[in-house]
Amino acid sequence: MKTTLTEENYLKALFHLVDNEGKVTINELSKFLNVKMPSVNNMMKKFADKNWVIYETYKPLRVTDKGKREASLVVRKHRLTEMFLVKKMNFGWENVHEIAEQLEHVHSTIFFDKMDEILDYPKFDPHGEPIPDKDGNIIAQDLQKLSSCNVGETVIFASVTLSDDAFLNYLTERKLLLNTKIKIIKIESFDKSVTVEVDGKQEILGKKATEKILVKK
């Protein structure tokens, strides 16, 4: 039986929220999806029936391997669509999320496999996040937040975390794009804002921004 749109939205939320032990709480899901707790509980009982999660009252959910795979396949459709829109249709990286939100619910494996082929099997989406393969496998990345870097370090901008269009526009205006080198010049002790150097120019980034920028050394 095909998954419903609502089920896929829950699966995607599990993908983003699950911790290293495969756990997530009902409360975290409720806040992330802006859905009331009783509704989340009811859906997770259905997920337990499908062996996507292990559900026990008053305990964190445990996402099963089957659940992780199902969640990864929803994310695969979303990220492939974003990449297609950027690479083949010339959309800006700040304009693809909402369109991908709609197309990710298409139930055609062939459609997304063909999209993957046309793109020459990309490993990452336009925002630097890994694209799961057709089996739900995903590349592990060793990234850190820009906010955790030290003065004097030079890092590579590798990815952004769950970012809205406004933040992506903010980065574009400052020419802070993926794979650019960022040198940390100064960190303000008062508000943790960071002065960085990019292509010979300096920019001041607030803590909210540096928490969303993921880098590699």
PDB file of C-alpha atoms in Angstrom:
ATOM      1  CA  MET A   1       0.000   0.000   0.000  1.00  0.00           C
ATOM      2  CA  LYS A   2       1.283   3.445  -0.935  1.00  0.00           C
ATOM      3  CA  THR A   3       2.120   5.892   1.810  1.00  0.00           C
ATOM      4  CA  THR A   4      -0.157   8.895   2.228  1.00  0.00           C
ATOM      5  CA  LEU A   5       1.003  12.496   2.045  1.00  0.00           C
ATOM      6  CA  THR A   6       0.578  12.835   5.819  1.00  0.00           C
ATOM      7  CA  GLU A   7       2.562   9.665   6.479  1.00  0.00           C
ATOM      8  CA  GLU A   8       5.379  10.917   4.265  1.00  0.00           C
ATOM      9  CA  ASN A   9       5.499  14.204   6.150  1.00  0.00           C
ATOM     10  CA  TYR A  10       5.827  12.284   9.417  1.00  0.00           C
ATOM     11  CA  LEU A  11       8.521  10.048   7.923  1.00  0.00           C
ATOM     12  CA  LYS A  12      10.491  13.076   6.809  1.00  0.00           C
ATOM     13  CA  ALA A  13      10.187  14.572  10.288  1.00  0.00           C
ATOM     14  CA  LEU A  14      11.551  11.336  11.783  1.00  0.00           C
ATOM     15  CA  PHE A  15      14.484  11.533   9.378  1.00  0.00           C
ATOM     16  CA  HIS A  16      15.404  15.031  10.560  1.00  0.00           C
ATOM     17  CA  LEU A  17      14.795  14.502  14.281  1.00  0.00           C
ATOM     18  CA  VAL A  18      16.084  10.999  15.058  1.00  0.00           C
ATOM     19  CA  ASP A  19      19.215  10.963  17.212  1.00  0.00           C
ATOM     20  CA  ASN A  20      22.296   8.742  16.917  1.00  0.00           C
ATOM     21  CA  GLU A  21      20.531   6.014  18.899  1.00  0.00           C
ATOM     22  CA  GLY A  22      17.558   5.998  16.557  1.00  0.00           C
ATOM     23  CA  LYS A  23      15.283   7.709  19.084  1.00  0.00           C
ATOM     24  CA  VAL A  24      12.893  10.660  18.947  1.00  0.00           C
ATOM     25  CA  THR A  25      10.130  11.826  21.285  1.00  0.00           C
ATOM     26  CA  ILE A  26       6.455  12.441  20.563  1.00  0.00           C
ATOM     27  CA  ASN A  27       6.912  15.986  21.860  1.00  0.00           C
ATOM     28  CA  GLU A  28       9.730  16.669  19.369  1.00  0.00           C
ATOM     29  CA  LEU A  29       7.556  15.454  16.507  1.00  0.00           C
ATOM     30  CA  SER A  30       4.619  17.524  17.733  1.00  0.00           C
ATOM     31  CA  LYS A  31       6.663  20.719  17.803  1.00  0.00           C
ATOM     32  CA  PHE A  32       8.440  20.047  14.500  1.00  0.00           C
ATOM     33  CA  LEU A  33       5.214  19.341  12.610  1.00  0.00           C
ATOM     34  CA  ASN A  34       3.049  21.772  14.594  1.00  0.00           C
ATOM     35  CA  VAL A  35       0.604  18.950  15.253  1.00  0.00           C
ATOM     36  CA  LYS A  36      -1.132  18.208  18.557  1.00  0.00           C
ATOM     37  CA  MET A  37       0.283  15.400  20.697  1.00  0.00           C
ATOM     38  CA  PRO A  38      -2.787  13.083  20.504  1.00  0.00           C
ATOM     39  CA  SER A  39      -2.621  13.179  16.688  1.00  0.00           C
ATOM     40  CA  VAL A  40       1.090  12.341  16.756  1.00  0.00           C
ATOM     41  CA  ASN A  41       0.431   9.471  19.169  1.00  0.00           C
ATOM     42  CA  ASN A  42      -2.253   8.046  16.884  1.00  0.00           C
ATOM     43  CA  MET A  43       0.004   8.242  13.844  1.00  0.00           C
ATOM     44  CA  MET A  44       2.919   6.622  15.664  1.00  0.00           C
ATOM     45  CA  LYS A  45       0.679   3.709  16.671  1.00  0.00           C
ATOM     46  CA  LYS A  46      -0.019   3.222  12.949  1.00  0.00           C
ATOM     47  CA  PHE A  47       3.703   3.442  12.244  1.00  0.00           C
ATOM     48  CA  ALA A  48       4.308   0.794  14.894  1.00  0.00           C
ATOM     49  CA  ASP A  49       1.824  -1.491  13.116  1.00  0.00           C
ATOM     50  CA  LYS A  50       3.905  -1.065   9.956  1.00  0.00           C
ATOM     51  CA  ASN A  51       7.118  -1.777  11.889  1.00  0.00           C
ATOM     52  CA  TRP A  52       8.462   1.700  11.163  1.00  0.00           C
ATOM     53  CA  VAL A  53       8.828   2.586  14.838  1.00  0.00           C
ATOM     54  CA  ILE A  54       8.783   0.849  18.202  1.00  0.00           C
ATOM     55  CA  TYR A  55       6.116   2.591  20.259  1.00  0.00           C
ATOM     56  CA  GLU A  56       5.954   2.339  24.052  1.00  0.00           C
ATOM     57  CA  THR A  57       3.864   4.662  26.202  1.00  0.00           C
ATOM     58  CA  TYR A  58       5.867   7.412  27.958  1.00  0.00           C
ATOM     59  CA  LYS A  59       9.089   6.344  26.251  1.00  0.00           C
ATOM     60  CA  PRO A  60      10.930   7.830  23.260  1.00  0.00           C
ATOM     61  CA  LEU A  61      10.092   6.267  19.924  1.00  0.00           C
ATOM     62  CA  ARG A  62      12.693   4.019  18.404  1.00  0.00           C
ATOM     63  CA  VAL A  63      12.831   4.191  14.619  1.00  0.00           C
ATOM     64  CA  THR A  64      13.379   0.760  13.076  1.00  0.00           C
ATOM     65  CA  ASP A  65      15.694   0.056  10.137  1.00  0.00           C
ATOM     66  CA  LYS A  66      12.593  -0.300   7.989  1.00  0.00           C
ATOM     67  CA  GLY A  67      11.336   3.077   9.208  1.00  0.00           C
ATOM     68  CA  LYS A  68      14.684   4.727   8.539  1.00  0.00           C
ATOM     69  CA  ARG A  69      14.663   3.372   4.996  1.00  0.00           C
ATOM     70  CA  GLU A  70      11.128   4.610   4.326  1.00  0.00           C
ATOM     71  CA  ALA A  71      12.040   8.044   5.709  1.00  0.00           C
ATOM     72  CA  SER A  72      15.221   8.184   3.615  1.00  0.00           C
ATOM     73  CA  LEU A  73      13.292   7.416   0.433  1.00  0.00           C
ATOM     74  CA  VAL A  74      10.954  10.371   1.018  1.00  0.00           C
ATOM     75  CA  VAL A  75      13.955  12.628   1.593  1.00  0.00           C
ATOM     76  CA  ARG A  76      15.578  11.187  -1.565  1.00  0.00           C
ATOM     77  CA  LYS A  77      12.633  12.370  -3.665  1.00  0.00           C
ATOM     78  CA  HIS A  78      12.753  15.829  -2.111  1.00  0.00           C
ATOM     79  CA  ARG A  79      16.488  16.351  -2.526  1.00  0.00           C
ATOM     80  CA  LEU A  80      16.634  14.939  -6.057  1.00  0.00           C
ATOM     81  CA  THR A  81      13.839  17.304  -7.054  1.00  0.00           C
ATOM     82  CA  GLU A  82      15.689  20.283  -5.571  1.00  0.00           C
ATOM     83  CA  MET A  83      18.836  19.312  -7.475  1.00  0.00           C
ATOM     84  CA  PHE A  84      16.901  18.909 -10.724  1.00  0.00           C
ATOM     85  CA  LEU A  85      15.289  22.321 -10.326  1.00  0.00           C
ATOM     86  CA  VAL A  86      18.663  23.988  -9.750  1.00  0.00           C
ATOM     87  CA  LYS A  87      20.785  22.101 -12.300  1.00  0.00           C
ATOM     88  CA  LYS A  88      18.311  21.574 -15.137  1.00  0.00           C
ATOM     89  CA  MET A  89      15.769  24.373 -14.701  1.00  0.00           C
ATOM     90  CA  ASN A  90      18.071  27.129 -13.387  1.00  0.00           C
ATOM     91  CA  PHE A  91      16.153  27.853 -10.193  1.00  0.00           C
ATOM     92  CA  GLY A  92      18.060  29.515  -7.359  1.00  0.00           C
ATOM     93  CA  TRP A  93      18.734  27.364  -4.311  1.00  0.00           C
ATOM     94  CA  GLU A  94      16.389  29.632  -2.347  1.00  0.00           C
ATOM     95  CA  ASN A  95      13.429  28.896  -4.673  1.00  0.00           C
ATOM     96  CA  VAL A  96      13.239  25.100  -4.770  1.00  0.00           C
ATOM     97  CA  HIS A  97      12.022  23.924  -1.365  1.00  0.00           C
ATOM     98  CA  GLU A  98       8.298  24.588  -1.783  1.00  0.00           C
ATOM     99  CA  ILE A  99       8.196  22.988  -5.238  1.00  0.00           C
ATOM    100  CA  ALA A 100      10.060  19.936  -3.949  1.00  0.00           C
ATOM    101  CA  GLU A 101       7.586  19.717  -1.050  1.00  0.00           C
ATOM    102  CA  GLN A 102       4.867  19.094  -3.629  1.00  0.00           C
ATOM    103  CA  LEU A 103       6.737  16.759  -5.975  1.00  0.00           C
ATOM    104  CA  GLU A 104       8.171  14.574  -3.196  1.00  0.00           C
ATOM    105  CA  HIS A 105       4.745  12.945  -2.844  1.00  0.00           C
ATOM    106  CA  VAL A 106       4.723  11.552  -6.396  1.00  0.00           C
ATOM    107  CA  HIS A 107       4.547   7.738  -6.133  1.00  0.00           C
ATOM    108  CA  SER A 108       6.691   6.794  -9.115  1.00  0.00           C
ATOM    109  CA  THR A 109      10.045   5.190  -8.421  1.00  0.00           C
ATOM    110  CA  ILE A 110      10.844   5.229 -12.145  1.00  0.00           C
ATOM    111  CA  PHE A 111      10.282   8.986 -12.279  1.00  0.00           C
ATOM    112  CA  PHE A 112      12.855   9.717  -9.575  1.00  0.00           C
ATOM    113  CA  ASP A 113      15.306   7.080 -10.823  1.00  0.00           C
ATOM    114  CA  LYS A 114      15.229   8.771 -14.247  1.00  0.00           C
ATOM    115  CA  MET A 115      15.745  12.150 -12.585  1.00  0.00           C
ATOM    116  CA  ASP A 116      18.746  10.658 -10.759  1.00  0.00           C
ATOM    117  CA  GLU A 117      20.153   9.340 -14.060  1.00  0.00           C
ATOM    118  CA  ILE A 118      19.702  12.665 -15.873  1.00  0.00           C
ATOM    119  CA  LEU A 119      21.576  14.408 -13.046  1.00  0.00           C
ATOM    120  CA  ASP A 120      24.380  11.793 -13.267  1.00  0.00           C
ATOM    121  CA  TYR A 121      23.658  10.399  -9.803  1.00  0.00           C
ATOM    122  CA  PRO A 122      24.457  13.372  -7.560  1.00  0.00           C
ATOM    123  CA  LYS A 123      25.573  12.666  -3.994  1.00  0.00           C
ATOM    124  CA  PHE A 124      24.409  16.000  -2.539  1.00  0.00           C
ATOM    125  CA  ASP A 125      21.513  18.403  -3.030  1.00  0.00           C
ATOM    126  CA  PRO A 126      21.861  22.161  -3.771  1.00  0.00           C
ATOM    127  CA  HIS A 127      22.129  22.886  -0.036  1.00  0.00           C
ATOM    128  CA  GLY A 128      24.959  20.408   0.511  1.00  0.00           C
ATOM    129  CA  GLU A 129      22.835  17.730   2.156  1.00  0.00           C
ATOM    130  CA  PRO A 130      23.426  14.107   1.087  1.00  0.00           C
ATOM    131  CA  ILE A 131      20.910  12.467  -1.246  1.00  0.00           C
ATOM    132  CA  PRO A 132      19.942   8.935  -0.171  1.00  0.00           C
ATOM    133  CA  ASP A 133      20.386   6.295  -2.877  1.00  0.00           C
ATOM    134  CA  LYS A 134      17.518   4.137  -4.167  1.00  0.00           C
ATOM    135  CA  ASP A 135      18.012   1.736  -1.242  1.00  0.00           C
ATOM    136  CA  GLY A 136      17.818   4.528   1.332  1.00  0.00           C
ATOM    137  CA  ASN A 137      21.555   4.541   2.093  1.00  0.00           C
ATOM    138  CA  ILE A 138      23.075   7.917   2.872  1.00  0.00           C
ATOM    139  CA  ILE A 139      26.608   9.284   3.017  1.00  0.00           C
ATOM    140  CA  ALA A 140      27.808  10.172   6.510  1.00  0.00           C
ATOM    141  CA  GLN A 141      29.352  13.631   6.717  1.00  0.00           C
ATOM    142  CA  ASP A 142      31.829  14.935   9.263  1.00  0.00           C
ATOM    143  CA  LEU A 143      30.681  18.539   9.489  1.00  0.00           C
ATOM    144  CA  GLN A 144      30.531  21.122  12.257  1.00  0.00           C
ATOM    145  CA  LYS A 145      28.676  24.354  12.808  1.00  0.00           C
ATOM    146  CA  LEU A 146      30.493  27.544  11.885  1.00  0.00           C
ATOM    147  CA  SER A 147      29.627  28.755  15.390  1.00  0.00           C
ATOM    148  CA  SER A 148      31.935  26.088  16.852  1.00  0.00           C
ATOM    149  CA  CYS A 149      35.013  27.177  14.879  1.00  0.00           C
ATOM    150  CA  ASN A 150      37.881  29.202  16.289  1.00  0.00           C
ATOM    151  CA  VAL A 151      39.497  32.483  15.272  1.00  0.00           C
ATOM    152  CA  GLY A 152      42.158  31.947  12.626  1.00  0.00           C
ATOM    153  CA  GLU A 153      40.649  28.795  11.162  1.00  0.00           C
ATOM    154  CA  THR A 154      39.847  28.534   7.453  1.00  0.00           C
ATOM    155  CA  VAL A 155      37.009  26.170   6.611  1.00  0.00           C
ATOM    156  CA  ILE A 156      34.921  25.138   3.608  1.00  0.00           C
ATOM    157  CA  PHE A 157      31.200  25.954   3.508  1.00  0.00           C
ATOM    158  CA  ALA A 158      29.696  22.489   3.000  1.00  0.00           C
ATOM    159  CA  SER A 159      25.993  22.578   3.891  1.00  0.00           C
ATOM    160  CA  VAL A 160      23.106  24.408   5.519  1.00  0.00           C
ATOM    161  CA  THR A 161      20.658  22.953   8.021  1.00  0.00           C
ATOM    162  CA  LEU A 162      16.892  23.012   7.412  1.00  0.00           C
ATOM    163  CA  SER A 163      16.964  26.546   6.094  1.00  0.00           C
ATOM    164  CA  ASP A 164      14.167  28.783   4.916  1.00  0.00           C
ATOM    165  CA  ASP A 165      14.193  30.907   1.772  1.00  0.00           C
ATOM    166  CA  ALA A 166      14.953  34.091   3.710  1.00  0.00           C
ATOM    167  CA  PHE A 167      18.164  32.617   5.109  1.00  0.00           C
ATOM    168  CA  LEU A 168      19.274  31.321   1.701  1.00  0.00           C
ATOM    169  CA  ASN A 169      18.659  34.782   0.234  1.00  0.00           C
ATOM    170  CA  TYR A 170      20.707  36.225   3.110  1.00  0.00           C
ATOM    171  CA  LEU A 171      23.618  33.959   2.162  1.00  0.00           C
ATOM    172  CA  THR A 172      23.290  34.654  -1.564  1.00  0.00           C
ATOM    173  CA  GLU A 173      23.384  38.420  -1.004  1.00  0.00           C
ATOM    174  CA  ARG A 174      26.664  37.979   0.898  1.00  0.00           C
ATOM    175  CA  LYS A 175      28.050  35.601  -1.761  1.00  0.00           C
ATOM    176  CA  LEU A 176      28.300  32.871   0.845  1.00  0.00           C
ATOM    177  CA  LEU A 177      27.802  29.855  -1.396  1.00  0.00           C
ATOM    178  CA  LEU A 178      28.646  26.188  -1.026  1.00  0.00           C
ATOM    179  CA  ASN A 179      32.309  25.220  -1.331  1.00  0.00           C
ATOM    180  CA  THR A 180      33.576  28.747  -0.652  1.00  0.00           C
ATOM    181  CA  LYS A 181      36.424  29.192   1.819  1.00  0.00           C
ATOM    182  CA  ILE A 182      35.584  31.023   5.018  1.00  0.00           C
ATOM    183  CA  LYS A 183      38.240  32.432   7.333  1.00  0.00           C
ATOM    184  CA  ILE A 184      37.203  33.239  10.896  1.00  0.00           C
ATOM    185  CA  ILE A 185      38.589  36.681  11.737  1.00  0.00           C
ATOM    186  CA  LYS A 186      36.876  37.566  15.016  1.00  0.00           C
ATOM    187  CA  ILE A 187      34.262  36.227  17.453  1.00  0.00           C
ATOM    188  CA  GLU A 188      32.433  38.764  19.619  1.00  0.00           C
ATOM    189  CA  SER A 189      32.270  37.642  23.248  1.00  0.00           C
ATOM    190  CA  PHE A 190      29.056  39.612  23.816  1.00  0.00           C
ATOM    191  CA  ASP A 191      26.698  38.110  21.243  1.00  0.00           C
ATOM    192  CA  LYS A 192      28.911  35.468  19.552  1.00  0.00           C
ATOM    193  CA  SER A 193      28.605  37.188  16.181  1.00  0.00           C
ATOM    194  CA  VAL A 194      31.445  36.177  13.867  1.00  0.00           C
ATOM    195  CA  THR A 195      33.490  38.287  11.474  1.00  0.00           C
ATOM    196  CA  VAL A 196      34.505  36.163   8.479  1.00  0.00           C
ATOM    197  CA  GLU A 197      36.525  36.746   5.348  1.00  0.00           C
ATOM    198  CA  VAL A 198      35.193  35.426   2.031  1.00  0.00           C
ATOM    199  CA  ASP A 199      36.952  36.177  -1.265  1.00  0.00           C
ATOM    200  CA  GLY A 200      38.915  38.977   0.379  1.00  0.00           C
ATOM    201  CA  LYS A 201      35.845  40.685   1.816  1.00  0.00           C
ATOM    202  CA  GLN A 202      34.724  40.680   5.433  1.00  0.00           C
ATOM    203  CA  GLU A 203      31.186  39.987   6.649  1.00  0.00           C
ATOM    204  CA  ILE A 204      29.686  39.919  10.131  1.00  0.00           C
ATOM    205  CA  LEU A 205      27.388  36.936  10.737  1.00  0.00           C
ATOM    206  CA  GLY A 206      25.029  36.672  13.698  1.00  0.00           C
ATOM    207  CA  LYS A 207      24.897  33.589  15.911  1.00  0.00           C
ATOM    208  CA  LYS A 208      21.630  32.472  14.307  1.00  0.00           C
ATOM    209  CA  ALA A 209      23.388  32.326  10.936  1.00  0.00           C
ATOM    210  CA  THR A 210      26.546  30.622  12.171  1.00  0.00           C
ATOM    211  CA  GLU A 211      24.439  27.919  13.841  1.00  0.00           C
ATOM    212  CA  LYS A 212      22.894  27.056  10.452  1.00  0.00           C
ATOM    213  CA  ILE A 213      26.101  27.043   8.399  1.00  0.00           C
ATOM    214  CA  LEU A 214      27.885  23.683   8.382  1.00  0.00           C
ATOM    215  CA  VAL A 215      31.545  23.548   7.413  1.00  0.00           C
ATOM    216  CA  LYS A 216      34.409  21.105   6.957  1.00  0.00           C
ATOM    217  CA  LYS A 217      38.099  21.650   7.584  1.00  0.00           C
TER     218      LYS A 217
END
